[in-house]
Structure formats: C-alpha cells, structure tokens
PDB file of C-alpha atoms and ligand atoms in Angstrom:
ATOM      1  CA  MET A  17       0.065  -0.024   0.006  1.00  0.00           C
ATOM      2  CA  ASP A  18       1.597   3.242  -1.146  1.00  0.00           C
ATOM      3  CA  ILE A  19      -0.045   5.999   1.005  1.00  0.00           C
ATOM      4  CA  SER A  20       1.988   8.603  -0.896  1.00  0.00           C
ATOM      5  CA  GLN A  21      -0.631   8.366  -3.801  1.00  0.00           C
ATOM      6  CA  TYR A  22      -2.893  10.359  -1.549  1.00  0.00           C
ATOM      7  CA  LYS A  23      -0.471  13.219  -1.220  1.00  0.00           C
ATOM      8  CA  ILE A  24      -1.354  16.334  -2.963  1.00  0.00           C
ATOM      9  CA  ASN A  25       1.368  17.500  -5.326  1.00  0.00           C
ATOM     10  CA  ASN A  26       0.089  20.877  -6.483  1.00  0.00           C
ATOM     11  CA  GLU A  27      -0.819  23.646  -4.099  1.00  0.00           C
ATOM     12  CA  PRO A  28      -4.539  24.007  -3.885  1.00  0.00           C
ATOM     13  CA  PHE A  29      -5.426  27.622  -4.272  1.00  0.00           C
ATOM     14  CA  TYR A  30      -6.536  28.855  -0.801  1.00  0.00           C
ATOM     15  CA  ASP A  31      -7.253  32.363   0.467  1.00  0.00           C
ATOM     16  CA  ALA A  32      -7.299  32.471   4.299  1.00  0.00           C
ATOM     17  CA  GLN A  33     -10.393  33.887   6.039  1.00  0.00           C
ATOM     18  CA  SER A  34      -8.421  34.584   9.145  1.00  0.00           C
ATOM     19  CA  ASN A  35      -5.791  32.791  11.189  1.00  0.00           C
ATOM     20  CA  GLU A  36      -7.137  29.300  10.496  1.00  0.00           C
ATOM     21  CA  VAL A  37      -3.819  28.107   8.893  1.00  0.00           C
ATOM     22  CA  GLU A  38      -2.095  28.797  12.104  1.00  0.00           C
ATOM     23  CA  LEU A  39      -4.568  27.369  14.245  1.00  0.00           C
ATOM     24  CA  TYR A  40      -4.927  24.144  12.218  1.00  0.00           C
ATOM     25  CA  THR A  41      -1.098  23.851  12.064  1.00  0.00           C
ATOM     26  CA  ALA A  42      -0.937  23.812  15.802  1.00  0.00           C
ATOM     27  CA  ALA A  43      -3.826  21.236  16.071  1.00  0.00           C
ATOM     28  CA  TYR A  44      -2.007  19.138  13.643  1.00  0.00           C
ATOM     29  CA  ALA A  45       1.378  19.432  15.393  1.00  0.00           C
ATOM     30  CA  ALA A  46      -0.487  17.802  18.575  1.00  0.00           C
ATOM     31  CA  ARG A  47      -2.575  15.613  16.338  1.00  0.00           C
ATOM     32  CA  LEU A  48      -5.764  16.934  17.709  1.00  0.00           C
ATOM     33  CA  PRO A  49      -9.027  15.935  15.830  1.00  0.00           C
ATOM     34  CA  VAL A  50     -10.437  18.914  14.127  1.00  0.00           C
ATOM     35  CA  MET A  51     -13.996  19.799  13.156  1.00  0.00           C
ATOM     36  CA  VAL A  52     -14.413  22.502  10.354  1.00  0.00           C
ATOM     37  CA  LYS A  53     -17.903  24.024  10.745  1.00  0.00           C
ATOM     38  CA  GLY A  54     -19.816  26.295   8.377  1.00  0.00           C
ATOM     39  CA  PRO A  55     -22.307  26.593   5.457  1.00  0.00           C
ATOM     40  CA  THR A  56     -21.958  24.399   2.316  1.00  0.00           C
ATOM     41  CA  GLY A  57     -19.480  25.697  -0.398  1.00  0.00           C
ATOM     42  CA  CYS A  58     -17.725  28.216   1.799  1.00  0.00           C
ATOM     43  CA  GLY A  59     -14.234  26.610   1.538  1.00  0.00           C
ATOM     44  CA  LYS A  60     -13.963  23.975   4.209  1.00  0.00           C
ATOM     45  CA  SER A  61     -12.731  21.149   2.048  1.00  0.00           C
ATOM     46  CA  ARG A  62     -10.474  23.430   0.073  1.00  0.00           C
ATOM     47  CA  PHE A  63      -8.933  24.432   3.456  1.00  0.00           C
ATOM     48  CA  VAL A  64      -8.348  20.991   4.635  1.00  0.00           C
ATOM     49  CA  GLU A  65      -6.911  19.961   1.198  1.00  0.00           C
ATOM     50  CA  HIS A  66      -4.507  23.002   1.299  1.00  0.00           C
ATOM     51  CA  MET A  67      -3.509  22.258   4.775  1.00  0.00           C
ATOM     52  CA  ALA A  68      -2.706  18.546   3.722  1.00  0.00           C
ATOM     53  CA  TRP A  69      -0.567  19.922   1.002  1.00  0.00           C
ATOM     54  CA  LYS A  70       1.078  22.467   3.161  1.00  0.00           C
ATOM     55  CA  LEU A  71       1.986  19.765   5.828  1.00  0.00           C
ATOM     56  CA  GLY A  72       3.008  17.419   3.041  1.00  0.00           C
ATOM     57  CA  LYS A  73       0.723  14.738   4.482  1.00  0.00           C
ATOM     58  CA  PRO A  74      -1.454  12.366   2.392  1.00  0.00           C
ATOM     59  CA  ILE A  75      -5.198  13.045   2.778  1.00  0.00           C
ATOM     60  CA  ILE A  76      -8.073  10.437   2.356  1.00  0.00           C
ATOM     61  CA  THR A  77     -11.510  12.028   1.954  1.00  0.00           C
ATOM     62  CA  VAL A  78     -14.805  10.380   2.401  1.00  0.00           C
ATOM     63  CA  SER A  79     -18.083  12.245   1.423  1.00  0.00           C
ATOM     64  CA  CYS A  80     -20.462  10.916   3.970  1.00  0.00           C
ATOM     65  CA  ASN A  81     -24.087  10.241   3.017  1.00  0.00           C
ATOM     66  CA  GLU A  82     -26.870   8.036   4.737  1.00  0.00           C
ATOM     67  CA  ASP A  83     -25.730   4.899   3.277  1.00  0.00           C
ATOM     68  CA  ILE A  84     -22.222   5.137   4.767  1.00  0.00           C
ATOM     69  CA  THR A  85     -21.799   2.529   7.540  1.00  0.00           C
ATOM     70  CA  ALA A  86     -18.986   1.766   9.888  1.00  0.00           C
ATOM     71  CA  SER A  87     -17.742  -1.060   7.600  1.00  0.00           C
ATOM     72  CA  ASP A  88     -17.505   1.426   4.724  1.00  0.00           C
ATOM     73  CA  LEU A  89     -15.012   3.341   6.884  1.00  0.00           C
ATOM     74  CA  VAL A  90     -13.169   0.505   8.445  1.00  0.00           C
ATOM     75  CA  GLY A  91     -13.117  -2.246   5.823  1.00  0.00           C
ATOM     76  CA  ARG A  92     -14.638  -5.590   5.202  1.00  0.00           C
ATOM     77  CA  TYR A  93     -13.965  -9.100   3.827  1.00  0.00           C
ATOM     78  CA  LEU A  94     -14.354  -9.518   0.128  1.00  0.00           C
ATOM     79  CA  LEU A  95     -14.730 -12.596  -1.826  1.00  0.00           C
ATOM     80  CA  ASP A  96     -12.523 -13.281  -4.926  1.00  0.00           C
ATOM     81  CA  ALA A  97     -11.140 -16.217  -6.825  1.00  0.00           C
ATOM     82  CA  ASN A  98      -8.683 -17.006  -3.850  1.00  0.00           C
ATOM     83  CA  GLY A  99     -11.321 -16.899  -1.074  1.00  0.00           C
ATOM     84  CA  THR A 100     -11.995 -14.162   1.333  1.00  0.00           C
ATOM     85  CA  ARG A 101      -9.660 -11.337   1.788  1.00  0.00           C
ATOM     86  CA  TRP A 102      -9.780  -8.284   4.044  1.00  0.00           C
ATOM     87  CA  VAL A 103      -9.800  -4.844   2.407  1.00  0.00           C
ATOM     88  CA  ASP A 104      -9.153  -1.750   4.580  1.00  0.00           C
ATOM     89  CA  GLY A 105     -11.561   0.946   4.346  1.00  0.00           C
ATOM     90  CA  PRO A 106     -10.594   4.507   4.116  1.00  0.00           C
ATOM     91  CA  LEU A 107     -10.352   5.464   7.781  1.00  0.00           C
ATOM     92  CA  THR A 108      -8.301   2.257   8.448  1.00  0.00           C
ATOM     93  CA  MET A 109      -5.932   3.029   5.569  1.00  0.00           C
ATOM     94  CA  ALA A 110      -5.386   6.498   7.034  1.00  0.00           C
ATOM     95  CA  ALA A 111      -4.788   5.278  10.516  1.00  0.00           C
ATOM     96  CA  ARG A 112      -2.602   2.401   9.480  1.00  0.00           C
ATOM     97  CA  TYR A 113      -0.351   4.218   7.006  1.00  0.00           C
ATOM     98  CA  GLY A 114      -0.509   7.735   8.340  1.00  0.00           C
ATOM     99  CA  ALA A 115      -2.754  10.004   6.425  1.00  0.00           C
ATOM    100  CA  ILE A 116      -5.332  12.889   7.442  1.00  0.00           C
ATOM    101  CA  CYS A 117      -8.725  11.315   7.162  1.00  0.00           C
ATOM    102  CA  TYR A 118     -11.322  13.928   6.155  1.00  0.00           C
ATOM    103  CA  LEU A 119     -14.970  12.725   6.780  1.00  0.00           C
ATOM    104  CA  ASP A 120     -16.922  15.378   4.824  1.00  0.00           C
ATOM    105  CA  GLU A 121     -20.537  16.005   6.351  1.00  0.00           C
ATOM    106  CA  ILE A 122     -20.085  13.366   9.031  1.00  0.00           C
ATOM    107  CA  VAL A 123     -23.617  13.729  10.419  1.00  0.00           C
ATOM    108  CA  GLU A 124     -25.032  12.212   7.167  1.00  0.00           C
ATOM    109  CA  ALA A 125     -23.409   8.949   8.037  1.00  0.00           C
ATOM    110  CA  ARG A 126     -25.252   6.381  10.078  1.00  0.00           C
ATOM    111  CA  GLN A 127     -24.915   6.434  13.876  1.00  0.00           C
ATOM    112  CA  ASP A 128     -22.787   3.360  14.028  1.00  0.00           C
ATOM    113  CA  THR A 129     -19.973   5.172  12.357  1.00  0.00           C
ATOM    114  CA  MET A 130     -19.568   7.507  15.338  1.00  0.00           C
ATOM    115  CA  VAL A 131     -18.580   4.429  17.392  1.00  0.00           C
ATOM    116  CA  VAL A 132     -15.537   3.669  15.407  1.00  0.00           C
ATOM    117  CA  ILE A 133     -14.174   7.229  15.361  1.00  0.00           C
ATOM    118  CA  HIS A 134     -14.463   7.609  19.123  1.00  0.00           C
ATOM    119  CA  ALA A 135     -11.417   5.361  20.104  1.00  0.00           C
ATOM    120  CA  LEU A 136      -9.390   7.126  17.464  1.00  0.00           C
ATOM    121  CA  THR A 137     -10.131  10.509  18.763  1.00  0.00           C
ATOM    122  CA  ASP A 138      -9.062  10.188  22.474  1.00  0.00           C
ATOM    123  CA  HIS A 139      -5.825   9.430  24.018  1.00  0.00           C
ATOM    124  CA  ARG A 140      -6.106   5.698  22.787  1.00  0.00           C
ATOM    125  CA  ARG A 141      -5.771   6.512  19.069  1.00  0.00           C
ATOM    126  CA  GLU A 142      -6.641   3.117  18.200  1.00  0.00           C
ATOM    127  CA  LEU A 143      -9.082   1.421  15.821  1.00  0.00           C
ATOM    128  CA  SER A 144     -10.547  -1.952  16.531  1.00  0.00           C
ATOM    129  CA  LEU A 145     -11.260  -4.119  13.446  1.00  0.00           C
ATOM    130  CA  ASP A 146     -13.747  -6.412  15.168  1.00  0.00           C
ATOM    131  CA  LYS A 147     -14.538  -8.594  12.312  1.00  0.00           C
ATOM    132  CA  LYS A 148     -10.822  -9.074  11.554  1.00  0.00           C
ATOM    133  CA  GLY A 149      -9.718  -9.365  15.338  1.00  0.00           C
ATOM    134  CA  GLU A 150      -7.104  -6.595  14.853  1.00  0.00           C
ATOM    135  CA  LEU A 151      -6.341  -3.480  16.851  1.00  0.00           C
ATOM    136  CA  ILE A 152      -4.734  -0.818  15.108  1.00  0.00           C
ATOM    137  CA  LYS A 153      -2.579   1.830  16.889  1.00  0.00           C
ATOM    138  CA  ALA A 154      -2.922   4.952  14.772  1.00  0.00           C
ATOM    139  CA  HIS A 155       0.201   5.854  12.787  1.00  0.00           C
ATOM    140  CA  PRO A 156       1.802   9.056  14.277  1.00  0.00           C
ATOM    141  CA  ASP A 157       0.884  11.156  11.115  1.00  0.00           C
ATOM    142  CA  PHE A 158      -2.752  10.142  11.376  1.00  0.00           C
ATOM    143  CA  GLN A 159      -5.304  12.856  11.998  1.00  0.00           C
ATOM    144  CA  LEU A 160      -9.051  12.879  11.858  1.00  0.00           C
ATOM    145  CA  VAL A 161     -10.833  15.955  10.397  1.00  0.00           C
ATOM    146  CA  ILE A 162     -14.603  16.200  10.058  1.00  0.00           C
ATOM    147  CA  SER A 163     -16.818  18.858   8.483  1.00  0.00           C
ATOM    148  CA  TYR A 164     -20.163  20.007   9.909  1.00  0.00           C
ATOM    149  CA  ASN A 165     -22.694  22.412   8.637  1.00  0.00           C
ATOM    150  CA  PRO A 166     -24.630  23.822  11.641  1.00  0.00           C
ATOM    151  CA  GLY A 167     -27.482  25.028   9.452  1.00  0.00           C
ATOM    152  CA  TYR A 168     -28.604  21.636   8.465  1.00  0.00           C
ATOM    153  CA  GLN A 169     -28.858  20.019  11.840  1.00  0.00           C
ATOM    154  CA  SER A 170     -32.029  19.005  13.429  1.00  0.00           C
ATOM    155  CA  LEU A 171     -32.572  17.306  16.665  1.00  0.00           C
ATOM    156  CA  MET A 172     -32.868  14.139  14.830  1.00  0.00           C
ATOM    157  CA  LYS A 173     -29.758  14.284  12.921  1.00  0.00           C
ATOM    158  CA  ASP A 174     -27.016  15.932  14.930  1.00  0.00           C
ATOM    159  CA  LEU A 175     -23.632  14.926  16.503  1.00  0.00           C
ATOM    160  CA  LYS A 176     -23.878  13.814  20.007  1.00  0.00           C
ATOM    161  CA  GLN A 177     -22.004  15.898  22.526  1.00  0.00           C
ATOM    162  CA  SER A 178     -19.972  12.852  23.090  1.00  0.00           C
ATOM    163  CA  THR A 179     -18.645  13.086  19.628  1.00  0.00           C
ATOM    164  CA  LYS A 180     -18.623  16.860  19.269  1.00  0.00           C
ATOM    165  CA  GLN A 181     -16.426  17.046  22.438  1.00  0.00           C
ATOM    166  CA  ARG A 182     -13.686  14.919  20.789  1.00  0.00           C
ATOM    167  CA  PHE A 183     -12.769  17.565  18.418  1.00  0.00           C
ATOM    168  CA  CYS A 184     -11.465  21.220  18.390  1.00  0.00           C
ATOM    169  CA  ALA A 185     -13.307  23.397  16.005  1.00  0.00           C
ATOM    170  CA  LEU A 186     -12.754  26.080  13.397  1.00  0.00           C
ATOM    171  CA  ASP A 187     -15.664  28.254  12.193  1.00  0.00           C
ATOM    172  CA  PHE A 188     -15.881  28.976   8.664  1.00  0.00           C
ATOM    173  CA  ASP A 189     -18.319  31.396   6.965  1.00  0.00           C
ATOM    174  CA  TYR A 190     -18.397  32.926   3.426  1.00  0.00           C
ATOM    175  CA  ALA A 191     -15.105  34.890   2.922  1.00  0.00           C
ATOM    176  CA  ALA A 192     -15.126  38.673   3.382  1.00  0.00           C
ATOM    177  CA  PRO A 193     -16.089  40.529   0.341  1.00  0.00           C
ATOM    178  CA  GLU A 194     -12.485  41.419  -0.815  1.00  0.00           C
ATOM    179  CA  VAL A 195     -11.411  37.894  -0.122  1.00  0.00           C
ATOM    180  CA  GLU A 196     -14.421  36.439  -1.982  1.00  0.00           C
ATOM    181  CA  SER A 197     -13.852  38.594  -4.955  1.00  0.00           C
ATOM    182  CA  HIS A 198     -10.179  37.553  -5.172  1.00  0.00           C
ATOM    183  CA  ILE A 199     -11.296  33.905  -4.955  1.00  0.00           C
ATOM    184  CA  LEU A 200     -13.721  34.596  -7.924  1.00  0.00           C
ATOM    185  CA  GLN A 201     -10.878  36.237  -9.950  1.00  0.00           C
ATOM    186  CA  VAL A 202      -8.463  33.314  -9.277  1.00  0.00           C
ATOM    187  CA  GLU A 203     -10.990  30.356  -9.458  1.00  0.00           C
ATOM    188  CA  GLY A 204     -13.492  31.749 -12.044  1.00  0.00           C
ATOM    189  CA  LYS A 205     -10.994  33.742 -14.033  1.00  0.00           C
ATOM    190  CA  VAL A 206     -13.126  36.872 -14.205  1.00  0.00           C
ATOM    191  CA  ASP A 207     -11.902  40.603 -13.856  1.00  0.00           C
ATOM    192  CA  ALA A 208     -12.195  42.353 -10.503  1.00  0.00           C
ATOM    193  CA  ALA A 209     -15.135  44.380 -11.605  1.00  0.00           C
ATOM    194  CA  THR A 210     -17.176  41.403 -12.400  1.00  0.00           C
ATOM    195  CA  ALA A 211     -16.082  39.567  -9.487  1.00  0.00           C
ATOM    196  CA  ASP A 212     -17.139  42.389  -7.100  1.00  0.00           C
ATOM    197  CA  LYS A 213     -20.599  42.535  -8.815  1.00  0.00           C
ATOM    198  CA  LEU A 214     -21.108  38.795  -8.125  1.00  0.00           C
ATOM    199  CA  VAL A 215     -19.986  39.231  -4.630  1.00  0.00           C
ATOM    200  CA  LYS A 216     -22.730  42.136  -4.268  1.00  0.00           C
ATOM    201  CA  ILE A 217     -25.354  39.513  -5.588  1.00  0.00           C
ATOM    202  CA  GLY A 218     -24.042  37.023  -3.100  1.00  0.00           C
ATOM    203  CA  GLU A 219     -24.492  39.500  -0.404  1.00  0.00           C
ATOM    204  CA  THR A 220     -28.148  40.348  -1.408  1.00  0.00           C
ATOM    205  CA  ALA A 221     -29.060  36.603  -1.337  1.00  0.00           C
ATOM    206  CA  ARG A 222     -27.519  36.071   1.845  1.00  0.00           C
ATOM    207  CA  ASN A 223     -29.517  38.592   3.533  1.00  0.00           C
ATOM    208  CA  LEU A 224     -32.556  36.649   2.431  1.00  0.00           C
ATOM    209  CA  LYS A 225     -31.385  33.661   4.572  1.00  0.00           C
ATOM    210  CA  GLY A 226     -34.242  32.989   6.982  1.00  0.00           C
ATOM    211  CA  HIS A 227     -36.670  35.128   4.744  1.00  0.00           C
ATOM    212  CA  GLY A 228     -37.411  32.394   2.270  1.00  0.00           C
ATOM    213  CA  LEU A 229     -33.906  31.095   1.602  1.00  0.00           C
ATOM    214  CA  ASP A 230     -32.548  28.229   3.910  1.00  0.00           C
ATOM    215  CA  GLU A 231     -29.026  29.032   3.015  1.00  0.00           C
ATOM    216  CA  GLY A 232     -27.265  31.767   1.207  1.00  0.00           C
ATOM    217  CA  ILE A 233     -25.507  31.405  -2.219  1.00  0.00           C
ATOM    218  CA  SER A 234     -22.207  29.547  -1.615  1.00  0.00           C
ATOM    219  CA  THR A 235     -18.806  30.667  -2.800  1.00  0.00           C
ATOM    220  CA  ARG A 236     -18.825  27.482  -4.971  1.00  0.00           C
ATOM    221  CA  LEU A 237     -21.810  28.670  -6.930  1.00  0.00           C
ATOM    222  CA  MET A 238     -20.291  32.123  -7.298  1.00  0.00           C
ATOM    223  CA  VAL A 239     -17.301  30.402  -8.880  1.00  0.00           C
ATOM    224  CA  TYR A 240     -19.757  28.556 -11.201  1.00  0.00           C
ATOM    225  CA  ALA A 241     -21.338  31.817 -12.340  1.00  0.00           C
ATOM    226  CA  ALA A 242     -17.831  33.501 -12.862  1.00  0.00           C
ATOM    227  CA  THR A 243     -16.823  30.315 -14.827  1.00  0.00           C
ATOM    228  CA  LEU A 244     -19.901  30.534 -16.994  1.00  0.00           C
ATOM    229  CA  ILE A 245     -19.149  34.269 -17.664  1.00  0.00           C
ATOM    230  CA  ASN A 246     -15.715  33.340 -18.612  1.00  0.00           C
ATOM    231  CA  GLN A 247     -17.168  30.817 -21.027  1.00  0.00           C
ATOM    232  CA  GLY A 248     -18.834  33.697 -22.814  1.00  0.00           C
ATOM    233  CA  ILE A 249     -22.449  33.529 -21.225  1.00  0.00           C
ATOM    234  CA  THR A 250     -23.719  36.952 -20.499  1.00  0.00           C
ATOM    235  CA  PRO A 251     -23.491  37.851 -16.842  1.00  0.00           C
ATOM    236  CA  ILE A 252     -27.278  38.068 -16.283  1.00  0.00           C
ATOM    237  CA  GLU A 253     -27.915  34.689 -17.737  1.00  0.00           C
ATOM    238  CA  ALA A 254     -24.896  33.061 -15.875  1.00  0.00           C
ATOM    239  CA  CYS A 255     -26.078  34.489 -12.585  1.00  0.00           C
ATOM    240  CA  LYS A 256     -29.683  33.174 -13.097  1.00  0.00           C
ATOM    241  CA  MET A 257     -28.347  29.740 -14.055  1.00  0.00           C
ATOM    242  CA  ALA A 258     -25.607  29.425 -11.337  1.00  0.00           C
ATOM    243  CA  LEU A 259     -26.828  31.605  -8.478  1.00  0.00           C
ATOM    244  CA  VAL A 260     -30.821  31.552  -8.564  1.00  0.00           C
ATOM    245  CA  ARG A 261     -32.040  28.430 -10.272  1.00  0.00           C
ATOM    246  CA  PRO A 262     -30.158  26.017  -8.067  1.00  0.00           C
ATOM    247  CA  ILE A 263     -31.049  27.426  -4.745  1.00  0.00           C
ATOM    248  CA  THR A 264     -34.878  28.079  -4.801  1.00  0.00           C
ATOM    249  CA  ASP A 265     -38.076  27.229  -6.686  1.00  0.00           C
ATOM    250  CA  ASP A 266     -39.968  30.013  -5.008  1.00  0.00           C
ATOM    251  CA  ALA A 267     -41.197  32.360  -7.717  1.00  0.00           C
ATOM    252  CA  ASP A 268     -41.070  35.430  -5.391  1.00  0.00           C
ATOM    253  CA  ILE A 269     -37.562  34.813  -4.253  1.00  0.00           C
ATOM    254  CA  ARG A 270     -36.390  34.053  -7.742  1.00  0.00           C
ATOM    255  CA  GLN A 271     -37.997  37.396  -8.886  1.00  0.00           C
ATOM    256  CA  THR A 272     -36.325  39.401  -6.013  1.00  0.00           C
ATOM    257  CA  LEU A 273     -32.916  37.797  -6.946  1.00  0.00           C
ATOM    258  CA  ASP A 274     -33.269  38.209 -10.779  1.00  0.00           C
ATOM    259  CA  ASN A 275     -34.201  41.892 -10.208  1.00  0.00           C
ATOM    260  CA  ALA A 276     -31.121  42.308  -8.041  1.00  0.00           C
ATOM    261  CA  ILE A 277     -28.978  40.721 -10.684  1.00  0.00           C
ATOM    262  CA  GLU A 278     -30.354  42.892 -13.355  1.00  0.00           C
ATOM    263  CA  MET A 279     -29.762  46.015 -11.235  1.00  0.00           C
ATOM    264  CA  ILE A 280     -26.175  45.041 -10.430  1.00  0.00           C
ATOM    265  CA  PHE A 281     -25.037  44.014 -13.961  1.00  0.00           C
TER     266      PHE A 281
HETATM  267  P1  LIG B  18     -17.308  23.375   1.448  1.00  0.00           P
HETATM  268  O1  LIG B  18     -16.313  22.140   1.842  1.00  0.00           O
HETATM  269  O2  LIG B  18     -17.336  24.238   2.598  1.00  0.00           O
HETATM  270  O3  LIG B  18     -18.560  22.811   1.045  1.00  0.00           O
HETATM  271  P2  LIG B  18     -15.368  23.979  -0.626  1.00  0.00           P
HETATM  272  O4  LIG B  18     -14.042  23.814   0.010  1.00  0.00           O
HETATM  273  O5  LIG B  18     -15.671  22.808  -1.582  1.00  0.00           O
HETATM  274  O6  LIG B  18     -16.787  24.104   0.190  1.00  0.00           O
HETATM  275  O7  LIG B  18     -15.463  25.148  -1.557  1.00  0.00           O
HETATM  276  C1  LIG B  18     -16.326  25.358  -2.650  1.00  0.00           C
HETATM  277  C2  LIG B  18     -15.410  26.015  -3.657  1.00  0.00           C
HETATM  278  O8  LIG B  18     -15.326  27.363  -3.486  1.00  0.00           O
HETATM  279  C3  LIG B  18     -13.934  25.628  -3.892  1.00  0.00           C
HETATM  280  O9  LIG B  18     -13.932  24.671  -4.955  1.00  0.00           O
HETATM  281  C4  LIG B  18     -13.299  26.892  -4.418  1.00  0.00           C
HETATM  282  O10 LIG B  18     -13.484  27.135  -5.752  1.00  0.00           O
HETATM  283  C5  LIG B  18     -14.030  28.083  -3.733  1.00  0.00           C
HETATM  284  N1  LIG B  18     -13.521  28.467  -2.399  1.00  0.00           N
HETATM  285  C6  LIG B  18     -14.125  28.802  -1.373  1.00  0.00           C
HETATM  286  N2  LIG B  18     -13.394  29.331  -0.382  1.00  0.00           N
HETATM  287  C7  LIG B  18     -12.283  29.451  -0.896  1.00  0.00           C
HETATM  288  C8  LIG B  18     -11.075  29.961  -0.325  1.00  0.00           C
HETATM  289  N3  LIG B  18     -11.046  30.572   0.867  1.00  0.00           N
HETATM  290  N4  LIG B  18      -9.971  29.944  -1.159  1.00  0.00           N
HETATM  291  C9  LIG B  18     -10.091  29.435  -2.438  1.00  0.00           C
HETATM  292  N5  LIG B  18     -11.087  28.855  -2.908  1.00  0.00           N
HETATM  293  C10 LIG B  18     -12.273  28.848  -2.224  1.00  0.00           C
END
C-alpha cells in the first residue's frame, strides 16, 4: 500500500479567512482531531486539502451520506477467486499508514460510524477491526478531520455531545467581500469588476437567509457563475443559471434575486 499516492502535489489555491492556517497547524502538530464548521460551499474542504498539501501529508477524503456505515469506513472481507480477503476501508488506511482522514458531512453517516471514530479521537488513538480481530494503533501522522454544517442540523440528526467534544473546531463562513472577490478572480478567471458584482449579488441573497432562503449562495456557486461568464455567457444569464435556479423554486424569491442581478449588472 503506497500511501504517498494520497499526497497532494500541487498547491490547492486557498485564500485564508482569518488565522485558520496557524490554528490548524498547531492542532496538527499535536494531532488533535479537528472539526471544520460552516455553510456548504464556503471553503472548508478546500482549506483541509490546502493544509494537507502544506503539511506534506496524504489526505483521504470520504463524502458521507446516509448509506455510509462503519464497515465502509473500517473495511470488510471481500470474496474473490482466492477466497476471502480483508480490504481496509479509508479510515483504516489513514490510521494504519499515516494520513489525514477527512470525513466530509459526517452527520449524514449512520450512527454506528460514530462508535468507530471514538477510540481514534481520544488518548487511545486506536481502531478496532472487530471482524478481523485486529487492533490498530494509529500511525503518528494520522489525524481525523470532520466537516459539519450547523445550518442543516435537526434534533434528529446531529452529532452527540460525546462526539462533538472530541474535536477542536474552526468556524468558517463565506469569505469577506474582498477575499471572496479575489477567489472569484482566481478560480473563475473573471476581472475584478465582474467579481465585485458577483459578490454584491451574493450579499443580497445571503440577506434573504431565513426570509425564504434556507441558506445563502455559496462561494462554490459564485465560482460557477464566474466560470460561465468566462465561457462567454452573459453575466445576467450566468447568474440566473448558477446563483438563482439551483437554490430556490419559490417564484417570489427568484424574482427578487433576478431583479437584483439585473440591477447590479
Ligand atoms: P465546502 O467544503 O465548505 O462545502 P469547498 O471547500 O468545496 O466548500 O469550496 C467550494 C469552492 O469554493 C471551492 O472549490 C473553491 O473554488 C471555492 N472557495 C471557497 N472558499 C475558498 C477559499 N478561501 N480559497 C479558495 N477557494 C475557495
């Protein structure tokens, strides 16, 4: 198993929101588990990838969904021509060979997955492969990172305190206007004036959160709009396609956002 295949070779572009790079560096130095919190598409995953690159450590990412079970993370026996054979899951691979394991949107996964991360996130730093009868002591480079969107949580679906209190946490939000504009210029390859206008539209939409919108327009969607503009689509069409149509089907809110777009561009 060559864990170095999970290393990121080229620097992922990342504009810091605050002092998160220093804070994460300190947490990694002590191998503390980290939770990155914030709305969807605000740069959490990009940040973790950037940090893995900066620290020169491999990173194994799992996008969690409701079908993810403990076995998907830990591993299972598979049947092949030579009989049964154990295959490590992503979490086991990271713990065994020393990678950062990033569990994106962990709350989406089934409750039984929480149990397997508990022993890995306290002083034990170990992972029990019950089916295989093996206890793994985590590699010194191993670190667990999870992402969490506070906006989505309901009482039915939330991390328990016993899980939350195993992580230190970094709060993320949409980047400040100047920073977000720079992100759009670099990632979406638009000029500063266009990027600034997109940021203004984003601001307008984010003010509608709680007044008809569940969540504001993400930086990810703003990068899409910039990319469409860069492809030659008119800014107004690009914005409607990337910023409005995906997030709401409410006719009034669409109208409000469309009007804002037409006013700003
Ligand atoms: P999240 O994990 O929070 O859902 P991502 O990290 O996938 O969101 O960010 C979505 C996209 O937004 C990225 O692919 C990138 O293009 C852009 N982005 C957001 N924040 C930043 C940032 N601070 N620096 C660079 N790019 C960013």
